[in-house]
C-alpha positions in Angstrom: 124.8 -74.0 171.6 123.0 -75.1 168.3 123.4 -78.4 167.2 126.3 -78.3 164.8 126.4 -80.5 161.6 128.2 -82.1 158.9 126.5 -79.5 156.7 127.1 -76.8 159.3 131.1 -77.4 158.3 130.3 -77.4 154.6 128.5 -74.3 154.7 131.5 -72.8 157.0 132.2 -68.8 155.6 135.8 -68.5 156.0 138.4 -66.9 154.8 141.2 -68.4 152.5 143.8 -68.9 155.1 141.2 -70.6 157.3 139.3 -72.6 154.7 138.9 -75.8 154.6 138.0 -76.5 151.1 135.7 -79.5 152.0 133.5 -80.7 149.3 130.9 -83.9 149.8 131.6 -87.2 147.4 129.2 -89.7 148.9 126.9 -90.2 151.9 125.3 -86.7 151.4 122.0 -88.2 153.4 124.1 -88.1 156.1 125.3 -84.1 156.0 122.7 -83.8 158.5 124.8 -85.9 161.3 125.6 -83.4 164.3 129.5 -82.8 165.5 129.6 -83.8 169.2 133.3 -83.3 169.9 135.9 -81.0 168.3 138.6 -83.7 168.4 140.0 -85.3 165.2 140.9 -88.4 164.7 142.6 -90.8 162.5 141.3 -94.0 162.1 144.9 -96.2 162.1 143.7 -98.8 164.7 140.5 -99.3 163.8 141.3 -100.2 160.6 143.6 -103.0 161.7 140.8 -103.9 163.8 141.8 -102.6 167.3 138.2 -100.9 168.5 139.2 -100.0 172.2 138.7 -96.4 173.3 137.0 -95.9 169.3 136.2 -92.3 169.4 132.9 -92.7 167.2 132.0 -88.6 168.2 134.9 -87.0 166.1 135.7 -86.8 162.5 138.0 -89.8 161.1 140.6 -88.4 158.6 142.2 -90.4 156.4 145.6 -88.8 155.1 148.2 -91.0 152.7 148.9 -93.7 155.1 145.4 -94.3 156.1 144.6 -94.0 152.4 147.3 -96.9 151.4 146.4 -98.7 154.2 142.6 -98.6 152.7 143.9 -99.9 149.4 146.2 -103.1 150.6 142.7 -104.1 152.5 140.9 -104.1 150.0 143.7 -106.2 147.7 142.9 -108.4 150.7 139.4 -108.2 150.4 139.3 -107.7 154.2 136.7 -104.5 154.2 134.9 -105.5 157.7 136.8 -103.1 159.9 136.0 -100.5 157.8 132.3 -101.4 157.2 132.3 -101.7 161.3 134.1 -97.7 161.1 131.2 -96.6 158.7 128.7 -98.0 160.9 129.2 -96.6 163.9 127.6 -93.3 163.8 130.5 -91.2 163.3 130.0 -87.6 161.7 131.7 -88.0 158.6 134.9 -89.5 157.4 137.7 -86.4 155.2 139.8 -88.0 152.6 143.2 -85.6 152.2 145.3 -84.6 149.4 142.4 -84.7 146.5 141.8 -88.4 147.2 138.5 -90.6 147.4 138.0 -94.2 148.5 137.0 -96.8 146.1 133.8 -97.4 144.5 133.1 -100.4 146.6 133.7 -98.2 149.8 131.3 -95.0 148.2 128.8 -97.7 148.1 129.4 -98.7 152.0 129.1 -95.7 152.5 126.0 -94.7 151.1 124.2 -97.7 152.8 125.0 -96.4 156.2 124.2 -93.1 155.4 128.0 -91.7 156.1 129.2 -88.6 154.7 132.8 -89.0 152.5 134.5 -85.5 152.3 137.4 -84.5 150.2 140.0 -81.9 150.2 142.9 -80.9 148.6 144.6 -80.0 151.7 147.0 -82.5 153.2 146.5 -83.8 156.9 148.7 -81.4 158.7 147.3 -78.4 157.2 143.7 -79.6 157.5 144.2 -80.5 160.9 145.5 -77.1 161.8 142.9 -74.9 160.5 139.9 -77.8 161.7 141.4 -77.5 165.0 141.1 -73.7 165.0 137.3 -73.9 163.8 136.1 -76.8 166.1 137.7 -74.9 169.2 135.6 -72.2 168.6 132.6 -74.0 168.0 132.6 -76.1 170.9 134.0 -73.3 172.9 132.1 -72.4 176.3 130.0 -69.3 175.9 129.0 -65.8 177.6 127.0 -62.9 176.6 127.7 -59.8 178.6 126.6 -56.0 178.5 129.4 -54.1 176.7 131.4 -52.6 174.0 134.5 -54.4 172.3 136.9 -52.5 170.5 140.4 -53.2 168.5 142.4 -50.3 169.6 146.3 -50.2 168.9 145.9 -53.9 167.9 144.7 -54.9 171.5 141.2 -56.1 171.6 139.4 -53.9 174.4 136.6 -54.8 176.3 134.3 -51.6 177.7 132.2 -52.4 180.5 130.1 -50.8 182.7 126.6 -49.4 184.0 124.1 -47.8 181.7 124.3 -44.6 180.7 128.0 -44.2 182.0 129.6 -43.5 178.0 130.4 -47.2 176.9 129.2 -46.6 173.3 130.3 -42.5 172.8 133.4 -43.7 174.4 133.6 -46.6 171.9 132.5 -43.9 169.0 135.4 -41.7 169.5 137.8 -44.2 169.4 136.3 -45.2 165.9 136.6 -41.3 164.5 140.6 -41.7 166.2 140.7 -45.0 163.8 140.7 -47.9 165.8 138.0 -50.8 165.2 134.5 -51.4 166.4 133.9 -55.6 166.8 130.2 -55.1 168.6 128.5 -52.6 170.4 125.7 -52.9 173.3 126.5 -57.5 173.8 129.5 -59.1 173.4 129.4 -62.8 173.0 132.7 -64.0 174.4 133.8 -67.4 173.9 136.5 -69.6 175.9 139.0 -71.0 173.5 140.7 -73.9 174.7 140.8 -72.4 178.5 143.5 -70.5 177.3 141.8 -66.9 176.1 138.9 -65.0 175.0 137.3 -64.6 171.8 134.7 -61.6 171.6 132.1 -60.7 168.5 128.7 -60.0 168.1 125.6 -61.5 169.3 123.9 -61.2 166.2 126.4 -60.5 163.2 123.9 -58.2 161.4 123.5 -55.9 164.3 127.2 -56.1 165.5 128.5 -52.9 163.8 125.8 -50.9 164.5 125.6 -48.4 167.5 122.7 -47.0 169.8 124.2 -43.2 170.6 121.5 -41.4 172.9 120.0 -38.7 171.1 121.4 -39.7 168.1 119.3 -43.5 167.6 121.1 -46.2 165.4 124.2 -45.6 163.5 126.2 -48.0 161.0 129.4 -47.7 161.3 130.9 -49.6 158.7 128.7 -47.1 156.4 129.8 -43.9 158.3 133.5 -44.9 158.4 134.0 -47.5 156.0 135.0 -51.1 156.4 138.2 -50.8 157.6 136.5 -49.5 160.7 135.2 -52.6 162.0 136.0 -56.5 162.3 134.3 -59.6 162.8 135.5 -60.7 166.2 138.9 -60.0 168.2 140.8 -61.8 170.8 139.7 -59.6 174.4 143.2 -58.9 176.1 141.6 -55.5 178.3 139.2 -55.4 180.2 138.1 -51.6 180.8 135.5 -50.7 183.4 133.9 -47.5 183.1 132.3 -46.1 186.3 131.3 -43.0 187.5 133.4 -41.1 189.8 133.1 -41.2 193.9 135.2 -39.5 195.6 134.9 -41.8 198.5 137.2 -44.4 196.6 140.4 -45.0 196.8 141.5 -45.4 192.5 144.2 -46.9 191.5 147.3 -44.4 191.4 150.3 -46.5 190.4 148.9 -49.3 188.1 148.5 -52.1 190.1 147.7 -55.0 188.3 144.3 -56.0 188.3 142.7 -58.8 186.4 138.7 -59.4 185.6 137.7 -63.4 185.1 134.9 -64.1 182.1 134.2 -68.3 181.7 137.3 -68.5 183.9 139.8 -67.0 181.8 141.8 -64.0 183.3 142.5 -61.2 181.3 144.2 -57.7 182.7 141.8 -55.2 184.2 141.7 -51.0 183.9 138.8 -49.1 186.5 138.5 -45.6 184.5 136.3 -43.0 186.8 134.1 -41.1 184.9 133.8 -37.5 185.3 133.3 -33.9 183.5 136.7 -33.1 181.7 138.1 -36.4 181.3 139.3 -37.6 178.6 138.1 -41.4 178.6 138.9 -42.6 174.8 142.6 -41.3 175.5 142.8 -43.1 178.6 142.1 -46.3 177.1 143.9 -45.2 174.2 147.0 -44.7 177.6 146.0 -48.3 178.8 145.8 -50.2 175.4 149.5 -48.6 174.8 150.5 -49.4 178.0 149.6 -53.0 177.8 151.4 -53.5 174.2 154.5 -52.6 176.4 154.0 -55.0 179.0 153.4 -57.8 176.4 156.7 -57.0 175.3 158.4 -57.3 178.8 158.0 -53.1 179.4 156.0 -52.6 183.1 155.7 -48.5 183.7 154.9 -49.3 186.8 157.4 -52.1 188.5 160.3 -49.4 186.3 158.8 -46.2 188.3 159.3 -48.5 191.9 162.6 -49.9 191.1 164.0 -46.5 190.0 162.6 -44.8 193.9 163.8 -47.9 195.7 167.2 -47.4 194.1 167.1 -44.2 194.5 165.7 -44.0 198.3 168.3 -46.6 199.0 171.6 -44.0 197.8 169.6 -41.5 199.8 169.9 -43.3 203.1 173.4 -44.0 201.9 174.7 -40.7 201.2 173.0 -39.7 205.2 173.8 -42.3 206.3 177.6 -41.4 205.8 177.6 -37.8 206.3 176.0 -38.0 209.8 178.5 -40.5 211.0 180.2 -38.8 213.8 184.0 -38.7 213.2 186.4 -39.8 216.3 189.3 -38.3 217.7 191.3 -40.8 215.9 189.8 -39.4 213.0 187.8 -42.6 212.3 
């Protein structure tokens, strides 16, 4: 991963829920600081002094209390915590709620170089969506061969050997309206070591598609934009392969799971063949696992119905080929 900066979280393209509506007040010669952990912390401590365990790598936000706590210092006149804060070679420092330190701070700043940011956001609320940007930023990263798709909401990751129908698959799910996120590489990214993340490699190639004997497609020109997304949480994993009639497929849905940067995520093998239908098998599967999200397993229903109903069977014979004694028991 790139070295990611001050500027880097300036220049952030996000969307409104998600921004972050940073702006730089002072210290601008110091946008150029690079991030080195996705934590965020507030500064509470060191202001009163208390430098043990300092986390000099992650941002210092200041929210109201931090802010008032600024202002009775310097009634005080007792600034050298905070000069000691500004001149340890943190990234930057985020004033909430529209606020800005004092001049006499701006100036501290500016001598150590130290960026001062500003939003109108209040702590929580920058915190939450911060959080949600820096996880994916420092997130652990993999680039495999594949196609991800966004079909019935569930973010669908085709894999599989060349030539086998990962994009032509992926294409007919686009003409039945589901999503293309990336065709050909999928860059997946480990957020939090609790789930996937897949998009593009390269974001101006992401929504376009190599179709053999066809050559490049766009397919946010061909189907418009609502056929396509920027990235998708992977929650299927569908491997494609061609059909041998020497193994033993899975007939009764077994669960299997596939492992990418140590995250599991369930797993479909779909053997390919003349006359199958593959995009409405993964269409089946992307159902399928909607229902099991919401407590529904086709599967573990089909065996508890035969068990209960093998287990009346060998009740019911079990009672009619009792012999009956004389005594009529």
């Amino acid at each position: 991963m790139k070295d990611f900066t001050v500027l880097d979280l300036l220049d952030l393209d996000l969307k409104e829920h998600n921004h972050l509506r940073l702006r730089c007040i002072a210290g601008r010669s110091g946008l150029s600081r690079v991030l080195r952990s996705a934590m965020i912390s507030r500064p509470g401590l060191p202001l009163s002094g208390y430098f043990v365990d300092f986390n000099n790598g992650s941002i210092q936000l200041f929210g109201k209390g931090e802010q008032s706590y600024l202002r009775m210092l310097e009634e005080k006149g007792e600034l050298s915590s905070v000069e000691k804060i500004l001149s340890s070679q943190i990234p930057c420092c985020v004033f909430t709620d529209s606020s800005s330190p004092s001049q006499s701070i701006i100036d501290m700043a500016e001598s150590h170089a130290m960026a001062i940011l500003t939003t109108d956001l209040n702590s929580s609320d920058f915190s939450r969506r911060a959080y949600s940007i820096l996880d994916e930023v420092f997130a652990k990263t993999e680039t495999i061969h594949g196609v991800l798709v966004e079909v019935f909401g569930i973010g669908v990751l085709i894999t599989g050997d060349a030539g086998v129908g990962k994009s032509e698959t992926a294409l007919e799910l686009v003409g039945r309206g589901h999503r293309l996120i990336c065709d050909d590489t999928v860059r997946l990214k480990n957020i939090s070591d609790a789930y996937l993340v897949g998009c593009g490699e390269n974001p101006m190639f992401a929504h376009h598609m190599e179709i053999r004997g066809l050559g490049i497609i766009n397919i946010a020109n061909m189907y418009g934009v609502g056929a396509i997304r920027e990235k998708k949480q992977v929650q299927l994993s569908v491997h494609l392969e061609k059909w041998d009639d020497s193994k033993n497929y899975d007939r009764i849905g077994d669960s299997l799971q596939a492992q990418f940067l140590g995250v599991k995520v369930p797993r479909v093998e779909i053997p390919v063949r003349p006359g199958r239908n593959v995009p409405i098998l993964i269409e089946t599967a992307a159902r399928n696992e909607r229902l099991k999200k919401q407590g529904f397993y086709s599967a573990r229903d089909f065996d508890r119905g035969v068990m209960s109903w093998l287990e009346s069977e060998a009740t019911r014979e079990m009672y009619y080929n009792t012999e009956v004694g004389e005594d009529g028991r």
